[in-house]
Tab-separated table of C-alpha atoms in Angstrom:
chain	number	residue	atom	x	y	z
A	1	UNK	CA	-75.482	71.941	-46.238
A	2	UNK	CA	-75.495	69.711	-43.176
A	3	UNK	CA	-72.116	68.301	-44.174
A	4	UNK	CA	-70.608	71.756	-44.362
A	5	UNK	CA	-71.698	72.707	-40.885
A	6	UNK	CA	-70.425	69.365	-39.539
A	7	UNK	CA	-66.847	70.106	-40.472
A	8	UNK	CA	-66.066	73.019	-38.180
A	9	UNK	CA	-67.600	71.006	-35.320
A	10	UNK	CA	-65.266	68.048	-35.866
A	11	UNK	CA	-62.363	70.487	-36.058
A	12	UNK	CA	-63.500	72.114	-32.838
A	13	UNK	CA	-63.890	68.698	-31.225
A	14	UNK	CA	-60.391	67.697	-32.320
A	15	UNK	CA	-59.078	71.014	-31.028
A	16	UNK	CA	-60.821	70.457	-27.711
A	17	UNK	CA	-59.510	66.892	-27.435
A	18	UNK	CA	-56.042	68.235	-28.116
A	19	UNK	CA	-56.361	70.843	-25.387
A	20	UNK	CA	-57.473	68.279	-22.822
A	21	UNK	CA	-54.848	65.677	-23.739
A	22	UNK	CA	-52.785	65.105	-20.590
A	23	UNK	CA	-49.229	66.413	-20.486
A	24	UNK	CA	-46.612	63.686	-20.236
A	25	UNK	CA	-43.105	63.762	-18.851
A	26	UNK	CA	-40.510	61.120	-18.217
A	27	UNK	CA	-37.108	59.639	-18.843
A	28	UNK	CA	-35.735	57.822	-21.854
A	29	UNK	CA	-32.300	56.446	-22.463
A	30	UNK	CA	-30.527	55.377	-25.612
A	31	UNK	CA	-28.506	52.207	-25.457
A	32	UNK	CA	-26.290	50.500	-27.961
A	33	UNK	CA	-22.693	49.522	-28.350
A	34	UNK	CA	-20.152	52.357	-28.331
A	35	UNK	CA	-20.364	54.469	-31.467
A	36	UNK	CA	-23.975	53.567	-32.249
A	37	UNK	CA	-24.804	57.271	-32.476
A	38	UNK	CA	-26.399	57.718	-29.047
A	39	UNK	CA	-24.885	61.072	-28.112
A	40	UNK	CA	-25.369	62.515	-31.598
A	41	UNK	CA	-29.021	61.528	-31.452
A	42	UNK	CA	-29.399	63.102	-27.995
A	43	UNK	CA	-27.938	66.338	-29.349
A	44	UNK	CA	-30.189	66.269	-32.425
A	45	UNK	CA	-33.315	65.799	-30.302
A	46	UNK	CA	-32.395	68.520	-27.842
A	47	UNK	CA	-31.221	70.801	-30.635
A	48	UNK	CA	-28.053	71.791	-28.842
A	49	UNK	CA	-24.797	70.046	-28.084
A	50	UNK	CA	-25.235	68.562	-24.642
A	51	UNK	CA	-23.664	65.143	-24.489
A	52	UNK	CA	-20.039	64.930	-25.470
A	53	UNK	CA	-19.811	63.150	-28.801
A	54	UNK	CA	-16.661	61.197	-29.405
A	55	UNK	CA	-15.566	58.132	-31.262
A	56	UNK	CA	-13.855	56.797	-28.217
A	57	UNK	CA	-16.007	54.403	-26.260
A	58	UNK	CA	-16.560	55.325	-22.610
A	59	UNK	CA	-16.576	59.103	-23.039
A	60	UNK	CA	-19.886	59.426	-21.268
A	61	UNK	CA	-18.891	58.438	-17.761
A	62	UNK	CA	-21.727	60.341	-16.199
A	63	UNK	CA	-25.415	60.423	-16.740
A	64	UNK	CA	-25.829	63.404	-19.031
A	65	UNK	CA	-29.411	64.457	-19.450
A	66	UNK	CA	-30.707	66.377	-22.420
A	67	UNK	CA	-34.195	67.801	-22.053
A	68	UNK	CA	-36.645	68.005	-24.953
A	69	UNK	CA	-39.440	70.518	-24.286
A	70	UNK	CA	-42.683	70.036	-26.228
A	71	UNK	CA	-46.174	71.438	-25.722
A	72	UNK	CA	-47.583	68.005	-24.939
A	73	UNK	CA	-44.607	66.366	-23.262
A	74	UNK	CA	-41.209	66.758	-21.700
A	75	UNK	CA	-38.673	64.135	-22.564
A	76	UNK	CA	-35.583	63.822	-20.389
A	77	UNK	CA	-32.792	61.908	-22.071
A	78	UNK	CA	-30.429	59.996	-19.878
A	79	UNK	CA	-27.187	59.114	-21.569
A	80	UNK	CA	-25.707	55.971	-20.063
A	81	UNK	CA	-22.261	54.610	-20.846
A	82	UNK	CA	-22.336	51.843	-23.443
A	83	UNK	CA	-22.950	48.410	-21.962
A	84	UNK	CA	-20.105	46.094	-22.850
A	85	UNK	CA	-18.557	42.879	-21.620
A	86	UNK	CA	-16.632	44.164	-18.610
A	87	UNK	CA	-12.868	43.705	-18.551
A	88	UNK	CA	-12.160	45.880	-15.551
A	89	UNK	CA	-13.713	46.818	-12.266
A	90	UNK	CA	-14.585	50.223	-13.718
A	91	UNK	CA	-16.255	48.388	-16.591
A	92	UNK	CA	-18.322	46.340	-14.146
A	93	UNK	CA	-19.323	49.442	-12.214
A	94	UNK	CA	-20.330	51.167	-15.436
A	95	UNK	CA	-22.435	48.152	-16.357
A	96	UNK	CA	-24.145	48.269	-12.965
A	97	UNK	CA	-24.888	51.943	-13.559
A	98	UNK	CA	-26.392	51.015	-16.910
A	99	UNK	CA	-28.681	48.323	-15.517
A	100	UNK	CA	-29.870	50.542	-12.694
A	101	UNK	CA	-30.595	53.332	-15.164
A	102	UNK	CA	-32.533	51.011	-17.459
A	103	UNK	CA	-34.723	49.863	-14.615
A	104	UNK	CA	-35.557	53.480	-13.727
A	105	UNK	CA	-36.421	54.974	-17.114
A	106	UNK	CA	-39.805	55.044	-18.880
A	107	UNK	CA	-38.581	54.201	-22.384
A	108	UNK	CA	-35.426	52.580	-23.741
A	109	UNK	CA	-34.212	53.292	-27.260
A	110	UNK	CA	-31.857	50.651	-28.664
A	111	UNK	CA	-29.559	52.261	-31.249
A	112	UNK	CA	-28.167	50.189	-34.073
A	113	UNK	CA	-26.151	51.822	-36.886
A	114	UNK	CA	-27.600	51.182	-40.347
A	115	UNK	CA	-24.159	50.616	-41.845
A	116	UNK	CA	-22.997	47.825	-39.525
A	117	UNK	CA	-24.229	44.259	-39.304
A	118	UNK	CA	-25.942	43.148	-36.106
A	119	UNK	CA	-23.020	41.820	-34.102
A	120	UNK	CA	-22.431	39.923	-30.841
A	121	UNK	CA	-22.212	43.268	-28.975
A	122	UNK	CA	-25.715	44.207	-30.109
A	123	UNK	CA	-27.125	40.797	-29.266
A	124	UNK	CA	-25.539	41.005	-25.804
A	125	UNK	CA	-27.370	44.300	-25.190
A	126	UNK	CA	-30.722	43.207	-26.634
A	127	UNK	CA	-30.594	40.053	-24.504
A	128	UNK	CA	-30.131	42.262	-21.429
A	129	UNK	CA	-33.028	44.431	-22.625
A	130	UNK	CA	-35.281	41.417	-23.030
A	131	UNK	CA	-34.844	40.821	-19.302
A	132	UNK	CA	-36.298	44.238	-18.459
A	133	UNK	CA	-39.923	43.342	-18.883
A	134	UNK	CA	-41.982	46.412	-18.044
A	135	UNK	CA	-40.140	49.160	-19.907
A	136	UNK	CA	-41.234	49.793	-23.511
A	137	UNK	CA	-38.335	49.460	-25.949
A	138	UNK	CA	-37.900	51.231	-29.279
A	139	UNK	CA	-35.413	50.005	-31.898
A	140	UNK	CA	-33.730	52.971	-33.582
A	141	UNK	CA	-31.737	52.345	-36.743
A	142	UNK	CA	-29.244	55.243	-36.773
A	143	UNK	CA	-26.979	56.711	-39.479
A	144	UNK	CA	-29.470	55.888	-42.249
A	145	UNK	CA	-27.791	58.525	-44.443
A	146	UNK	CA	-24.860	56.101	-44.867
A	147	UNK	CA	-26.763	53.273	-46.613
A	148	UNK	CA	-29.021	52.467	-49.577
A	149	UNK	CA	-32.655	51.544	-48.921
A	150	UNK	CA	-32.041	47.812	-49.509
A	151	UNK	CA	-29.424	47.619	-46.734
A	152	UNK	CA	-31.742	49.620	-44.464
A	153	UNK	CA	-34.625	47.207	-45.095
A	154	UNK	CA	-32.364	44.265	-44.230
A	155	UNK	CA	-31.328	45.952	-40.980
A	156	UNK	CA	-34.990	46.600	-40.049
A	157	UNK	CA	-35.801	42.926	-40.638
A	158	UNK	CA	-32.759	41.781	-38.658
A	159	UNK	CA	-33.666	43.862	-35.612
A	160	UNK	CA	-37.259	42.661	-35.800
A	161	UNK	CA	-36.151	39.020	-36.029
A	162	UNK	CA	-33.865	39.473	-33.015
A	163	UNK	CA	-36.737	40.491	-30.725
A	164	UNK	CA	-38.851	37.560	-31.972
A	165	UNK	CA	-35.978	35.237	-31.182
A	166	UNK	CA	-35.692	36.637	-27.638
A	167	UNK	CA	-39.440	36.610	-27.067
A	168	UNK	CA	-40.330	40.297	-26.744
A	169	UNK	CA	-41.788	42.967	-28.975
A	170	UNK	CA	-40.380	46.393	-29.891
A	171	UNK	CA	-42.868	49.178	-29.150
A	172	UNK	CA	-41.640	50.812	-32.374
A	173	UNK	CA	-38.887	50.307	-34.949
A	174	UNK	CA	-37.754	53.549	-36.566
A	175	UNK	CA	-34.908	54.536	-38.930
A	176	UNK	CA	-33.330	57.970	-38.301
A	177	UNK	CA	-30.432	60.131	-39.431
A	178	UNK	CA	-29.403	62.582	-36.718
A	179	UNK	CA	-26.815	64.154	-39.013
A	180	UNK	CA	-29.362	64.849	-41.774
A	181	UNK	CA	-32.144	65.519	-39.232
A	182	UNK	CA	-34.370	62.858	-40.818
A	183	UNK	CA	-37.197	61.398	-38.674
A	184	UNK	CA	-35.680	62.854	-35.485
A	185	UNK	CA	-38.870	64.723	-34.560
A	186	UNK	CA	-40.913	61.637	-35.500
A	187	UNK	CA	-38.844	59.718	-32.947
A	188	UNK	CA	-39.837	62.289	-30.296
A	189	UNK	CA	-43.482	61.878	-31.421
A	190	UNK	CA	-43.230	58.114	-30.872
A	191	UNK	CA	-41.529	58.389	-27.466
A	192	UNK	CA	-43.922	61.015	-26.018
A	193	UNK	CA	-47.049	58.790	-25.714
A	194	UNK	CA	-45.002	56.123	-23.928
A	195	UNK	CA	-44.181	58.523	-21.073
A	196	UNK	CA	-46.299	58.705	-17.913
A	197	UNK	CA	-48.818	61.515	-17.441
A	198	UNK	CA	-47.022	64.227	-15.501
A	199	UNK	CA	-46.456	67.972	-15.440
A	200	UNK	CA	-43.023	69.098	-16.729
A	201	UNK	CA	-40.241	67.973	-14.375
A	202	UNK	CA	-37.801	70.735	-15.346
A	203	UNK	CA	-38.267	74.457	-16.035
A	204	UNK	CA	-38.603	75.458	-19.699
A	205	UNK	CA	-35.140	76.995	-20.076
A	206	UNK	CA	-33.222	73.928	-18.966
A	207	UNK	CA	-31.612	71.891	-21.710
A	208	UNK	CA	-29.548	69.790	-19.389
A	209	UNK	CA	-28.930	69.467	-15.684
A	210	UNK	CA	-25.327	69.024	-16.752
A	211	UNK	CA	-23.187	67.963	-13.815
A	212	UNK	CA	-20.084	68.035	-16.034
A	213	UNK	CA	-19.887	71.822	-16.256
A	214	UNK	CA	-20.082	72.033	-12.484
A	215	UNK	CA	-17.334	69.450	-12.063
A	216	UNK	CA	-15.125	71.157	-14.650
A	217	UNK	CA	-15.566	74.502	-12.846
A	218	UNK	CA	-14.644	72.810	-9.563
A	219	UNK	CA	-11.431	71.354	-11.052
A	220	UNK	CA	-10.388	74.773	-12.360
A	221	UNK	CA	-11.161	76.354	-8.983
A	222	UNK	CA	-9.045	73.746	-7.178
A	223	UNK	CA	-6.107	74.402	-9.484
A	224	UNK	CA	-6.534	78.183	-9.121
A	225	UNK	CA	-6.527	77.926	-5.325
A	226	UNK	CA	-3.342	75.904	-5.194
A	227	UNK	CA	-0.589	78.032	-3.716
A	228	UNK	CA	-2.844	81.052	-3.020
A	229	UNK	CA	-5.164	79.458	-0.493
A	230	UNK	CA	-3.851	81.687	2.306
A	231	UNK	CA	-4.255	84.902	0.331
A	232	UNK	CA	-7.567	84.204	-1.433
A	233	UNK	CA	-9.227	81.265	0.286
A	234	UNK	CA	-12.854	81.970	-0.620
A	235	UNK	CA	-12.679	84.802	-3.090
A	236	UNK	CA	-12.388	82.642	-6.188
A	237	UNK	CA	-15.424	81.475	-8.160
A	238	UNK	CA	-15.301	79.756	-11.542
A	239	UNK	CA	-18.026	79.765	-14.173
A	240	UNK	CA	-17.789	77.577	-17.260
A	241	UNK	CA	-19.390	79.681	-19.980
A	242	UNK	CA	-19.495	76.963	-22.631
A	243	UNK	CA	-18.227	73.528	-23.602
A	244	UNK	CA	-18.428	72.824	-27.323
A	245	UNK	CA	-16.878	70.154	-29.522
A	246	UNK	CA	-14.546	71.886	-32.040
A	247	UNK	CA	-16.054	71.807	-35.522
A	248	UNK	CA	-14.255	70.219	-38.503
A	249	UNK	CA	-12.133	67.838	-36.442
A	250	UNK	CA	-11.467	64.318	-37.772
A	251	UNK	CA	-13.567	61.768	-35.897
A	252	UNK	CA	-10.544	60.143	-34.267
A	253	UNK	CA	-9.117	63.486	-33.035
A	254	UNK	CA	-11.954	65.259	-31.240
A	255	UNK	CA	-11.271	68.450	-29.287
A	256	UNK	CA	-13.543	70.041	-26.721
A	257	UNK	CA	-13.332	73.827	-26.359
A	258	UNK	CA	-13.998	74.994	-22.805
A	259	UNK	CA	-14.361	78.705	-22.070
A	260	UNK	CA	-14.277	79.585	-18.388
A	261	UNK	CA	-14.049	82.720	-16.250
A	262	UNK	CA	-12.245	82.845	-12.929
A	263	UNK	CA	-13.929	85.523	-10.793
A	264	UNK	CA	-12.234	87.341	-7.939
A	265	UNK	CA	-13.556	90.111	-5.694
A	266	UNK	CA	-11.030	92.938	-6.118
A	267	UNK	CA	-8.720	94.185	-8.875
A	268	UNK	CA	-5.750	93.840	-6.494
A	269	UNK	CA	-6.287	90.049	-6.463
A	270	UNK	CA	-5.944	89.801	-10.232
A	271	UNK	CA	-2.144	89.925	-10.113
A	272	UNK	CA	-2.025	87.132	-7.530
A	273	UNK	CA	-4.022	84.770	-9.755
A	274	UNK	CA	-2.310	85.700	-13.015
A	275	UNK	CA	1.216	85.740	-11.552
A	276	UNK	CA	4.358	87.306	-13.012
A	277	UNK	CA	4.111	87.309	-16.834
A	278	UNK	CA	0.934	85.218	-16.591
A	279	UNK	CA	2.831	82.184	-15.311
A	280	UNK	CA	0.409	81.229	-12.517
A	281	UNK	CA	-2.656	81.353	-14.733
A	282	UNK	CA	-0.824	79.245	-17.313
A	283	UNK	CA	-0.024	76.658	-14.629
A	284	UNK	CA	-3.668	76.688	-13.496
A	285	UNK	CA	-4.705	75.990	-17.095
A	286	UNK	CA	-2.208	73.162	-17.611
A	287	UNK	CA	-2.973	71.476	-14.309
A	288	UNK	CA	-6.781	71.695	-14.534
A	289	UNK	CA	-6.781	70.656	-18.196
A	290	UNK	CA	-5.095	67.350	-17.283
A	291	UNK	CA	-7.786	66.634	-14.674
A	292	UNK	CA	-10.612	67.716	-16.993
A	293	UNK	CA	-9.338	65.450	-19.782
A	294	UNK	CA	-9.176	62.556	-17.347
A	295	UNK	CA	-12.734	63.282	-16.197
A	296	UNK	CA	-14.265	63.669	-19.658
A	297	UNK	CA	-12.058	61.226	-21.549
A	298	UNK	CA	-11.487	63.653	-24.411
A	299	UNK	CA	-8.754	66.189	-25.363
A	300	UNK	CA	-9.591	69.712	-24.206
A	301	UNK	CA	-8.639	73.243	-25.228
A	302	UNK	CA	-9.088	75.408	-22.147
A	303	UNK	CA	-9.599	79.162	-22.503
A	304	UNK	CA	-9.328	80.898	-19.101
A	305	UNK	CA	-10.048	84.548	-18.273
A	306	UNK	CA	-9.745	86.304	-14.933
A	307	UNK	CA	-12.543	88.780	-14.144
A	308	UNK	CA	-13.381	90.980	-11.190
A	309	UNK	CA	-16.879	90.601	-9.710
A	310	UNK	CA	-16.794	93.226	-6.981
A	311	UNK	CA	-17.523	91.777	-3.515
A	312	UNK	CA	-19.433	88.879	-5.117
A	313	UNK	CA	-19.674	86.951	-1.860
A	314	UNK	CA	-21.916	89.609	-0.381
A	315	UNK	CA	-24.013	90.319	-3.461
A	316	UNK	CA	-27.021	87.988	-3.906
A	317	UNK	CA	-27.337	88.842	-7.600
A	318	UNK	CA	-23.669	88.030	-8.258
A	319	UNK	CA	-23.937	84.878	-6.148
A	320	UNK	CA	-26.846	83.658	-8.293
A	321	UNK	CA	-24.897	84.386	-11.463
A	322	UNK	CA	-21.927	82.475	-10.107
A	323	UNK	CA	-24.122	79.496	-9.286
A	324	UNK	CA	-24.396	79.746	-5.500
């Protein structure tokens, strides 16, 4: 009888312990040579496409953060460009960005594809990681859906041996498949306890504090203003509604669909922006697309619409909607 009454108490105690467990929040970044599956993993964890996935190295020029909201923790993913042996000044700058980011995050996940042997590029990165003493490091074997279990076991041993050789210890070693959604939530479970105790750093609805959308909107606005600055200097606002990688594209030919609205204040301004037979708007699209592709490093399909938001500059509700 005593044993029976003991059980609900242990459950209650566990429940209570769970309720008093401190909330954690912090930053993690995934590192690995280009194409190690970092952006795909970010997207799988966040559950929405945030980082731009592409097979071309150096697509992620900017720190893209995906935010994973959990009851017990908030995990902010910082996507750094791949660290590589620099050949150019830009390469060196990117590497500096990487090192600074690594020193500032709470957890580093080293991504190594299951289907590729540990190469000099990986060793170069892990050696750099070994030099960052305080930050816990997790080895993540990605793309496990592409290999048999024997090859996976060999990869796990290889990554373990590499840390021994360099004199540090992985906090965890975990195989995942972002594409098949295998062990992705377990990865989040392993990262969460390594974060510092902290209330959430971002509001619940935020999936990303995506600077890219803002920059893309700015490029479209610049192109739209060209030639009409005198007529419509401040009455143009641009909102990027969505940026999504086109489905079913071959890996080497990615395409990013960008849907954006150009807002003006009065119907009479519509004709100015669109131009005779739509020529001006077409030019705006062509010109801004070139700049956007240069910024994001990926081909873009740009879908532009002109909309009237009556007197938006004087309407607080409209201003909020338009991001001011």
